XYZ file of C-alpha atoms in Angstrom:
665
model
C 27.234 -25.809 27.184
C 29.268 -23.779 29.624
C 29.346 -20.268 29.178
C 33.342 -20.557 28.516
C 32.512 -22.911 25.617
C 30.167 -20.626 24.457
C 32.693 -17.656 24.012
C 35.299 -19.687 22.856
C 33.053 -20.978 19.628
C 32.229 -17.351 19.198
C 36.036 -16.577 19.233
C 37.011 -18.879 16.992
C 34.560 -18.066 14.479
C 36.266 -16.968 10.939
C 36.110 -13.302 10.808
C 35.870 -13.328 6.968
C 33.016 -15.680 6.848
C 30.266 -14.256 8.993
C 27.448 -16.032 6.803
C 28.176 -19.253 8.589
C 26.719 -20.060 11.618
C 28.566 -22.171 14.145
C 26.746 -24.754 13.707
C 27.778 -25.138 9.656
C 31.672 -24.211 11.061
C 31.826 -26.810 13.537
C 29.232 -29.758 12.726
C 30.532 -31.809 15.734
C 28.933 -29.120 18.274
C 25.695 -28.651 18.877
C 23.280 -25.979 17.959
C 22.497 -23.125 20.523
C 18.958 -23.641 19.205
C 19.317 -27.494 20.741
C 21.949 -26.998 23.690
C 19.835 -23.505 25.057
C 20.485 -19.845 24.512
C 23.705 -18.466 22.591
C 24.893 -15.718 25.141
C 27.222 -13.037 24.206
C 30.949 -12.560 25.146
C 31.621 -10.763 28.277
C 34.383 -8.926 27.328
C 33.535 -8.551 23.173
C 36.265 -7.586 20.995
C 35.643 -4.267 18.922
C 36.127 -4.499 15.056
C 35.376 -2.094 12.297
C 33.834 -4.050 9.701
C 34.125 -3.284 5.647
C 31.473 -0.347 4.879
C 29.573 -1.466 1.457
C 28.107 1.369 -0.530
C 24.774 0.010 -2.192
C 22.140 2.024 -4.472
C 19.438 0.281 -2.843
C 18.446 -2.682 -0.124
C 15.716 -4.596 0.285
C 14.642 -5.860 3.746
C 11.602 -7.879 5.258
C 11.446 -7.814 8.888
C 8.785 -11.010 9.454
C 7.995 -12.673 12.942
C 4.453 -14.141 14.397
C 1.701 -11.656 14.419
C 2.387 -10.472 17.981
C 5.968 -9.737 17.607
C 5.655 -5.706 16.157
C 6.869 -6.406 12.905
C 4.812 -3.451 11.466
C 5.679 -1.309 14.126
C 9.341 -2.017 13.865
C 9.120 -1.625 9.739
C 7.392 1.793 10.386
C 9.732 3.151 12.323
C 12.935 1.763 9.769
C 10.740 3.247 6.950
C 10.418 6.725 9.202
C 13.970 6.809 9.682
C 15.222 6.239 6.224
C 12.789 8.772 4.945
C 14.239 11.434 7.463
C 17.658 10.046 6.200
C 17.023 11.511 2.516
C 16.178 7.770 1.120
C 13.333 7.254 -1.298
C 11.327 4.631 0.063
C 7.968 2.237 -0.620
C 7.014 -0.270 1.638
C 4.777 -3.469 1.392
C 3.080 -4.695 4.606
C 1.704 -8.004 4.977
C -0.669 -8.703 7.695
C -1.984 -12.300 8.401
C -5.724 -12.633 7.420
C -6.178 -14.873 10.760
C -6.807 -12.224 13.683
C -6.073 -14.956 16.116
C -3.748 -17.743 14.131
C -2.150 -19.839 16.845
C 1.457 -18.344 17.638
C 4.706 -19.714 15.667
C 2.429 -21.101 12.992
C 2.439 -20.341 9.121
C -1.202 -18.706 8.907
C -0.012 -16.271 12.097
C 3.369 -14.851 10.081
C 3.147 -11.224 9.894
C 5.746 -8.982 6.913
C 6.769 -5.424 6.512
C 9.122 -5.217 3.272
C 10.859 -1.859 2.708
C 12.832 -1.089 -0.298
C 15.078 2.089 0.287
C 17.227 3.619 -2.228
C 19.348 6.307 -3.400
C 17.313 6.250 -6.486
C 14.123 7.129 -7.283
C 12.030 3.982 -6.823
C 8.561 3.036 -7.185
C 7.993 -0.831 -5.664
C 8.926 -2.229 -2.521
C 11.177 -4.877 -4.308
C 10.986 -8.068 -5.355
C 13.246 -10.112 -3.643
C 14.430 -9.317 0.373
C 18.397 -9.016 0.528
C 17.783 -9.095 4.246
C 15.053 -11.091 6.076
C 14.951 -11.165 9.796
C 13.174 -14.099 10.767
C 11.830 -13.601 14.239
C 10.816 -17.794 13.934
C 10.807 -20.861 12.315
C 7.350 -20.270 10.817
C 8.401 -16.547 9.318
C 11.490 -18.113 8.014
C 9.640 -20.536 6.024
C 6.873 -18.448 4.767
C 9.552 -15.880 3.210
C 12.289 -18.221 2.091
C 11.108 -18.716 -1.380
C 10.786 -15.315 -2.041
C 14.751 -14.520 -1.269
C 17.465 -13.666 -3.392
C 20.268 -16.388 -3.775
C 22.907 -14.960 -1.310
C 20.811 -13.013 0.906
C 21.081 -12.711 4.560
C 18.921 -14.429 7.127
C 19.137 -13.236 10.429
C 17.744 -15.960 12.669
C 16.616 -15.752 16.204
C 17.948 -18.777 17.610
C 16.154 -18.458 20.596
C 12.591 -19.483 19.103
C 14.446 -22.217 17.062
C 13.351 -25.214 19.550
C 11.554 -28.085 18.881
C 7.976 -27.245 19.419
C 8.426 -24.367 17.096
C 9.572 -26.372 14.515
C 7.012 -28.925 14.690
C 4.326 -25.266 14.397
C 6.084 -24.454 11.422
C 6.073 -27.971 9.487
C 10.006 -28.659 9.987
C 10.706 -32.013 10.581
C 14.967 -30.776 11.001
C 16.569 -27.672 12.382
C 16.902 -25.689 8.846
C 19.695 -23.741 10.588
C 21.609 -26.957 10.419
C 20.273 -29.250 7.719
C 21.711 -27.416 5.033
C 18.946 -26.304 3.807
C 19.880 -22.680 3.794
C 23.451 -23.200 2.408
C 22.763 -20.506 -0.400
C 22.067 -18.127 2.036
C 24.340 -16.120 4.468
C 22.944 -17.143 7.921
C 23.460 -14.820 11.150
C 22.204 -16.690 14.042
C 21.402 -14.349 17.087
C 19.784 -14.959 20.029
C 17.516 -12.207 20.215
C 15.036 -13.284 22.855
C 17.754 -13.876 25.325
C 19.658 -10.708 24.564
C 16.644 -8.800 25.055
C 15.730 -10.217 28.416
C 19.610 -10.181 29.330
C 19.328 -6.228 28.392
C 16.469 -5.737 30.676
C 16.995 -8.195 33.403
C 17.627 -4.976 35.687
C 14.067 -3.751 34.955
C 10.948 -4.642 36.693
C 8.836 -6.400 34.088
C 7.831 -9.850 33.867
C 9.707 -12.119 31.391
C 6.855 -11.703 29.390
C 6.867 -8.122 28.854
C 10.605 -8.156 27.969
C 10.005 -10.491 25.466
C 7.763 -8.038 23.446
C 10.562 -6.021 23.578
C 12.378 -8.038 21.194
C 11.262 -6.249 17.909
C 13.239 -2.942 19.358
C 16.533 -5.056 19.835
C 16.214 -6.501 16.082
C 15.870 -2.735 14.950
C 18.610 -1.680 16.458
C 21.024 -4.444 15.346
C 19.268 -3.152 11.580
C 20.059 0.290 12.082
C 23.482 -0.564 13.192
C 24.024 -2.864 9.757
C 22.526 -0.074 7.693
C 24.550 2.770 9.514
C 21.055 4.176 10.382
C 20.649 7.178 13.077
C 18.873 5.876 15.897
C 17.655 9.342 17.188
C 14.054 9.343 15.710
C 12.619 6.373 16.905
C 14.294 6.889 20.416
C 12.386 10.127 20.489
C 9.374 8.087 19.115
C 9.574 5.832 22.082
C 9.815 8.248 24.677
C 6.598 10.130 23.473
C 4.638 7.181 22.727
C 5.322 5.116 26.102
C 5.592 8.603 28.339
C 2.596 7.277 30.401
C 4.495 3.921 31.012
C 8.350 5.200 31.876
C 9.189 1.554 33.105
C 8.058 0.078 29.160
C 9.636 3.122 27.856
C 12.915 2.470 29.408
C 12.728 -1.274 28.434
C 12.084 -0.408 24.702
C 14.872 2.281 24.674
C 17.249 -0.546 26.235
C 16.563 -3.378 24.107
C 17.046 -0.991 21.125
C 20.403 0.585 22.218
C 21.180 -3.403 23.004
C 20.608 -4.265 19.492
C 23.047 -1.624 18.101
C 25.512 -2.570 20.876
C 25.682 -5.788 20.032
C 25.964 -5.364 16.105
C 28.622 -3.269 16.763
C 30.471 -5.070 19.712
C 30.627 -8.982 17.637
C 31.923 -10.528 14.517
C 28.859 -11.958 13.157
C 28.663 -9.410 10.274
C 31.487 -8.901 7.708
C 30.048 -5.827 6.015
C 27.794 -2.885 6.921
C 26.122 -1.577 4.320
C 25.297 2.110 3.626
C 22.460 3.702 1.117
C 23.474 7.524 0.305
C 20.398 9.503 0.296
C 18.584 10.355 -2.542
C 18.099 13.544 -4.822
C 14.904 14.741 -4.917
C 12.973 17.850 -6.420
C 12.847 20.671 -3.659
C 9.639 20.423 -1.331
C 8.917 19.902 1.811
C 8.333 15.908 2.287
C 6.636 13.761 4.566
C 6.242 9.845 4.665
C 2.677 9.017 3.924
C 0.787 5.842 3.465
C -2.476 5.388 0.932
C -4.898 5.736 3.666
C -3.781 8.946 5.366
C -3.348 10.215 1.570
C -7.163 9.848 0.891
C -7.979 11.361 4.702
C -5.741 14.579 4.093
C -7.380 14.328 0.222
C -10.520 14.514 1.529
C -9.576 17.586 4.199
C -7.762 19.580 1.795
C -10.941 19.610 -1.101
C -13.530 20.230 1.562
C -11.159 23.422 2.639
C -10.590 24.728 -0.631
C -14.715 24.475 -1.539
C -15.196 26.247 1.692
C -17.897 22.969 2.917
C -17.698 21.018 6.064
C -16.544 17.336 5.300
C -19.023 14.616 6.340
C -17.466 11.304 6.622
C -19.686 7.865 7.177
C -18.203 4.749 7.209
C -18.297 1.310 8.831
C -15.342 -0.028 9.598
C -13.736 -3.041 7.433
C -10.296 -4.130 6.543
C -8.037 -2.352 4.622
C -10.160 0.784 4.812
C -10.697 1.409 8.227
C -7.822 3.760 8.761
C -9.253 6.563 6.890
C -11.645 6.731 9.508
C -9.045 6.615 12.345
C -7.254 9.661 10.469
C -10.133 11.793 9.933
C -11.287 11.631 13.381
C -8.364 13.394 14.458
C -9.184 16.562 12.231
C -12.138 17.785 13.997
C -11.134 21.449 13.929
C -11.007 21.248 10.401
C -14.690 21.201 9.874
C -14.678 17.187 10.053
C -17.683 15.229 10.839
C -17.005 11.607 11.382
C -19.501 8.784 11.661
C -18.931 5.307 12.667
C -22.186 3.596 11.045
C -23.807 0.522 12.482
C -23.369 -1.079 9.140
C -22.441 -0.634 5.676
C -26.052 0.651 4.030
C -26.060 3.113 7.057
C -22.865 4.508 6.120
C -23.952 5.063 2.969
C -27.490 6.442 3.760
C -25.917 8.547 6.332
C -23.596 10.176 3.428
C -26.477 10.914 0.862
C -28.230 12.900 3.579
C -25.168 14.621 4.214
C -24.784 15.755 0.707
C -28.312 16.424 0.210
C -27.724 19.319 3.168
C -24.752 20.691 1.406
C -21.820 19.025 2.835
C -18.346 17.829 1.141
C -19.644 13.638 1.550
C -17.607 10.817 1.456
C -17.624 7.172 2.326
C -15.311 4.386 2.333
C -15.107 0.630 2.144
C -13.522 -2.721 0.765
C -15.417 -5.012 -1.962
C -18.029 -6.652 0.437
C -18.677 -3.052 1.695
C -19.378 -2.495 -1.731
C -21.410 -4.712 -2.134
C -23.734 -3.601 0.726
C -24.025 -0.205 -0.538
C -24.389 -1.020 -4.141
C -28.546 -0.238 -3.425
C -28.104 2.930 -2.204
C -25.310 4.107 -4.430
C -28.066 3.550 -6.996
C -30.533 5.994 -4.919
C -27.249 8.648 -4.805
C -26.888 7.984 -8.387
C -30.767 8.659 -9.243
C -30.692 11.655 -7.010
C -27.781 12.979 -8.931
C -26.085 13.997 -5.530
C -22.046 14.639 -5.066
C -20.478 11.857 -2.752
C -17.188 10.254 -3.038
C -16.699 6.735 -2.467
C -13.806 5.050 -1.891
C -13.285 1.155 -2.596
C -9.759 0.053 -1.204
C -9.687 -3.141 -3.084
C -8.876 -6.724 -1.332
C -9.095 -10.322 -2.283
C -12.078 -11.670 -2.655
C -14.827 -13.001 -3.239
C -16.994 -12.693 -0.169
C -14.312 -12.557 3.170
C -11.569 -13.678 0.746
C -8.337 -12.359 1.670
C -9.153 -9.495 3.667
C -5.795 -8.233 4.380
C -4.082 -9.022 0.751
C -4.334 -6.842 -2.141
C -6.418 -7.369 -5.763
C -8.091 -4.989 -8.339
C -11.244 -7.166 -8.887
C -13.884 -4.491 -8.131
C -13.165 -2.884 -11.293
C -16.372 -3.984 -13.480
C -18.586 -3.612 -9.983
C -17.783 -0.131 -9.315
C -18.372 0.788 -13.039
C -21.599 -1.112 -13.468
C -22.759 -2.776 -9.918
C -26.121 -1.702 -9.893
C -29.328 -2.479 -11.120
C -30.701 -0.462 -13.789
C -28.254 1.616 -16.087
C -26.479 3.269 -13.722
C -22.402 3.358 -14.440
C -20.524 5.847 -12.283
C -17.487 7.762 -13.003
C -14.364 5.658 -12.172
C -10.743 6.851 -11.081
C -8.131 5.298 -9.649
C -4.292 5.965 -7.841
C -1.004 4.501 -8.686
C 0.942 5.342 -5.612
C 0.194 6.340 -2.272
C 1.093 10.009 -2.369
C -1.088 10.085 -5.334
C -4.057 8.909 -3.655
C -4.061 12.457 -2.171
C -4.399 14.087 -5.266
C -6.755 11.555 -6.995
C -9.231 11.735 -3.854
C -8.984 15.466 -4.349
C -9.905 15.248 -8.038
C -13.010 12.896 -7.213
C -14.421 15.890 -4.835
C -13.616 18.075 -7.709
C -15.635 15.882 -10.447
C -18.505 14.924 -7.646
C -19.307 18.844 -7.301
C -18.683 20.006 -10.716
C -21.163 16.999 -12.233
C -23.424 16.517 -9.541
C -22.759 12.957 -9.375
C -21.627 9.855 -6.873
C -18.076 9.310 -8.166
C -15.933 5.605 -6.979
C -12.153 6.077 -6.255
C -10.421 2.619 -6.407
C -7.531 2.034 -3.939
C -6.322 -1.086 -2.984
C -4.621 -2.893 0.280
C -1.072 -2.149 -1.378
C -1.751 1.554 -1.974
C -3.736 1.667 1.474
C -0.914 0.342 3.749
C 2.267 1.010 1.608
C 4.386 4.266 2.100
C 6.313 6.278 0.086
C 7.955 9.907 0.758
C 5.144 12.785 -0.464
C 6.029 16.073 -2.089
C 3.597 17.739 0.123
C 1.598 20.187 -2.354
C 1.014 24.040 -0.934
C -2.657 24.752 -0.264
C -2.523 27.687 -2.385
C -1.494 25.993 -5.298
C -4.354 23.115 -5.438
C -6.885 23.410 -8.414
C -10.361 25.800 -6.800
C -13.305 23.577 -6.053
C -16.563 25.862 -6.894
C -19.745 25.158 -4.854
C -22.401 27.335 -6.305
C -25.580 26.554 -4.395
C -28.711 27.665 -6.475
C -30.478 29.856 -4.431
C -32.217 32.110 -7.170
C -36.038 30.687 -6.707
C -36.650 32.485 -10.331
C -37.716 29.516 -12.618
C -36.339 27.188 -10.284
C -36.936 23.621 -11.405
C -34.791 20.590 -9.313
C -33.489 19.039 -12.947
C -32.923 22.038 -15.132
C -29.238 20.966 -16.369
C -26.423 23.223 -17.004
C -25.806 23.169 -20.880
C -21.790 22.137 -20.621
C -21.738 19.877 -17.533
C -25.216 18.644 -17.593
C -25.596 18.523 -13.477
C -28.548 19.836 -12.022
C -28.753 22.431 -9.446
C -27.490 21.712 -6.110
C -29.575 23.283 -3.146
C -29.710 23.500 0.394
C -32.891 22.105 2.073
C -34.667 25.355 3.821
C -33.542 27.638 1.128
C -36.370 30.144 0.781
C -38.552 29.563 -1.919
C -36.455 26.605 -3.277
C -38.547 23.514 -1.722
C -38.252 20.401 -4.170
C -38.447 16.819 -3.965
C -35.859 14.436 -4.854
C -35.917 10.576 -4.560
C -35.418 6.833 -5.598
C -38.192 6.910 -8.120
C -37.704 8.360 -11.580
C -38.705 11.917 -11.800
C -39.906 14.185 -14.437
C -37.044 15.821 -16.588
C -37.760 19.014 -14.896
C -40.206 19.549 -11.929
C -39.062 16.628 -10.040
C -42.389 15.152 -9.842
C -42.589 11.410 -9.696
C -43.078 10.283 -13.245
C -44.248 6.757 -14.759
C -43.650 7.900 -18.241
C -41.865 5.697 -20.245
C -39.982 8.405 -22.799
C -39.361 10.598 -19.494
C -37.390 7.504 -17.962
C -35.569 7.143 -21.330
C -34.721 10.695 -21.692
C -33.581 11.354 -17.899
C -31.128 7.543 -18.092
C -29.722 9.144 -20.912
C -29.185 12.618 -19.366
C -27.542 10.762 -16.495
C -25.173 8.995 -18.523
C -24.293 11.425 -20.673
C -23.405 13.425 -18.246
C -20.905 10.895 -16.581
C -19.478 10.681 -20.255
C -19.173 14.502 -20.513
C -16.190 14.150 -17.651
C -14.005 13.365 -20.563
C -14.024 16.785 -21.573
C -12.548 17.681 -18.048
C -9.549 15.377 -17.359
C -6.044 15.338 -18.999
C -5.132 13.034 -21.639
C -3.183 10.442 -21.183
C 0.125 10.360 -21.439
C 2.437 7.465 -23.334
C 5.896 6.781 -20.929
C 8.753 4.859 -23.326
C 8.016 4.777 -26.836
C 5.313 6.675 -28.463
C 4.364 3.760 -31.176
C 5.742 0.658 -32.077
C 6.018 -3.286 -31.127
C 4.059 -3.283 -27.565
C 2.072 -1.475 -25.377
C 1.580 -2.059 -21.845
C -1.706 -1.188 -20.057
C -1.848 -0.497 -16.652
C -3.944 0.766 -13.351
C -3.486 1.319 -10.062
C -0.864 -0.238 -8.239
C 0.755 -2.203 -11.059
C 1.919 1.340 -12.115
C 5.123 0.799 -10.183
C 6.728 -2.107 -11.107
C 5.682 -1.616 -14.739
C 7.035 1.872 -14.692
C 10.792 0.608 -14.160
C 10.873 -2.719 -16.468
C 9.754 -0.549 -19.754
C 12.312 1.640 -19.646
C 14.977 -1.156 -19.289
C 13.635 -2.044 -22.778
C 13.525 1.062 -24.389
C 17.459 1.452 -23.215
C 17.670 -1.976 -25.057
C 16.291 -0.596 -28.116
C 13.060 -2.531 -27.932
C 9.980 0.058 -29.080
C 8.113 -0.613 -25.973
C 5.642 2.122 -24.247
C 3.455 2.257 -21.372
C -0.015 3.989 -20.477
C -1.003 4.069 -16.766
C -4.848 4.486 -16.713
C -5.849 6.653 -13.734
C -9.643 7.568 -15.561
C -11.387 4.545 -15.607
C -14.865 5.732 -16.404
C -15.286 7.390 -18.830
C -11.599 6.778 -20.272
C -9.501 9.587 -21.657
C -10.393 10.652 -24.779
C -7.105 9.756 -26.884
C -6.819 6.836 -25.531
C -8.241 4.904 -28.504
C -5.180 6.732 -30.846
C -3.031 5.601 -28.608
C -3.843 1.699 -28.855
C -3.767 1.910 -32.277
C -0.032 3.020 -32.364
C 1.206 -0.095 -31.191
C 1.195 -3.541 -32.917
C 0.194 -5.487 -29.756
C -1.510 -4.244 -26.325
C -0.695 -6.211 -23.019
C -3.085 -5.270 -20.029
C -1.449 -6.354 -16.424
C -4.129 -6.351 -13.514
C -4.585 -8.104 -10.276
C -7.606 -10.003 -11.391
C -8.784 -12.191 -14.278
C -9.033 -9.094 -17.104
C -11.472 -7.130 -16.141
C -9.897 -3.812 -17.948
C -8.610 -5.743 -20.881
C -12.256 -6.840 -21.224
C -13.519 -2.971 -21.213
C -10.483 -2.218 -23.780
C -11.483 -4.844 -25.935
C -15.272 -4.409 -25.798
C -14.953 -0.296 -25.966
C -11.797 -0.038 -28.768
C -12.364 -3.652 -30.457
C -8.692 -4.203 -30.139
C -7.196 -7.415 -29.701
C -5.659 -6.695 -26.121
C -4.296 -9.178 -24.489
C -4.324 -10.141 -20.663
C -1.860 -10.923 -18.043
C -3.356 -11.441 -14.401
C -2.283 -12.434 -11.237
C -4.495 -13.258 -8.352
C -2.151 -14.289 -5.457
C -2.871 -11.323 -2.743
C 0.738 -9.806 -3.809
C 1.279 -7.086 -6.329
C 3.421 -7.770 -9.457
C 7.170 -8.262 -8.982
C 9.236 -6.553 -11.855
C 10.538 -10.297 -12.940
C 7.021 -11.291 -13.741
C 6.433 -8.424 -15.974
C 9.632 -8.441 -17.607
C 9.214 -12.270 -18.479
C 6.076 -11.519 -20.009
C 7.191 -8.812 -22.259
C 10.220 -10.722 -23.318
C 8.155 -13.462 -24.017
C 5.787 -11.600 -26.373
C 8.719 -9.655 -28.248
C 9.861 -13.280 -28.727
C 6.802 -14.310 -30.091
C 6.394 -11.266 -32.471
C 9.987 -11.708 -33.853
C 9.327 -14.950 -34.818
C 5.701 -13.997 -36.477
C 3.604 -15.803 -34.072
C -0.046 -14.546 -33.088
C 0.542 -11.392 -34.832
C -2.150 -8.960 -33.466
C -4.787 -7.824 -35.671
């Protein structure tokens, strides 16, 4: 197709129907995908599209794992947070490290919900999908809202890419996208055109296309580019040519949106009204790292973090390694067992000691965790859960390690277990984990998951002086000292730094005498020590806040959640309450022991529904502890619950109750 014909095709497009591609409007003409790249007009006619205001938009960026979708999504998130929106994100990484380019397993996506309201989820269905290749379109198409905007990079919609994605026809031409607003843009060609004067290879220039797409989205949603421009200048300062290329690609994307008539509307999402404070955008792994540092500083002790890299927990190690000036020592061990044992040594030596892993790593740590338990040392173990078993779904989210966390060791050695419900809350629950571990002289497990670890939300940064105290009381008086003398309230044993004069003592994996710490094989002593350790964990229930019910305080249905399931449930419950239904919601952050008022809360409702990303582990615990007919709603797909799934389940339960079916006991 000649340049003049291309220009005529663009000029003849109906400005009232931006969703229609040239192929759909003029079926007799060939598609740009089948007849070379679609070039912009030489002298584009500027226009003023209608600006439509929305209270929120869900945007998903998807492409090959080498297309920079995570970087692009993070920059859009950062800009939206600086603009003043509430944001929630869902990065979705491919499980295969080196999946063939352009194939379905290699698709990487980043979803962001940015809003003028208070939000708690990254959104159910995207309003806008940027598909950098056919595979990205195919993987994400079924998630889209009817009528959603699809921005397709036509430069990759060619025959060989269709075959890789499993398409037999061009989806931009065969009518399969008629229910959507399709915007065809040859991002690959336009990026290369914008960079033609820069001395870089074609392959390197093509890698800048994610910034062209980002610039186009900034124009579409009226976002400023200044923050990303500053980031590019700092990030690529050592390579000025690449820095210039990325800046030009970003600016070219904005200019293309402004100069062409592809979009009928642009969209504006006003800033949200947040409580007063200083905010930053934070993901869960960063929140964990900062929580550990804050707790160690508050306790006046150095922080030791021993870890073996494992997805999706590795970034905690990377983040902590940047804070050496705050008396932080990071140790990358050769394996999970060494990581756990080094942490035991650090705790024995008087440091605030922590380690992090995911499900497979927790399995390997379990024997050493049992050693820390019987030695009664304060250690924080963070488990960033992922899909299992075995290697399973290493980049996807799940909540299947709850029973392992509580009971996963041989012998009676159930640990205290707590969980966070949002990325910012991971800071506070990490801090709480350190406080409880030190006060009760016990290992404690904090449960996160892949969605919380990689997702990001605005965080109201707390003031250091407002954080609760963490008191470390080392025993230094040798008078009457015995290593297993108990505090009468917490049942914790003394914490003694090795080398303290007159305080020599022995601890280890063999059972110890209840007072002297000498090795003991006495059956009655073993039973006594087992009960003391178990009672100590249960006494934590006296030191944690009561459970809080949101929505109705009593009535028909109580929803119980834990961890990352909180977000989608919280919004849905309020909808039912506003409609006159008696539906309550309690989110559990303390999973062992439970809060003391939980049993009384459960009895105030006729039916208890438990939503979790496993096959019903919390539901099993509630049934066993409180003898209630709790009902389990589960999902094990590597993805978090969507709001419509929860709404549908509650609606069905209410309908059954009104019809008198399956009344709860």
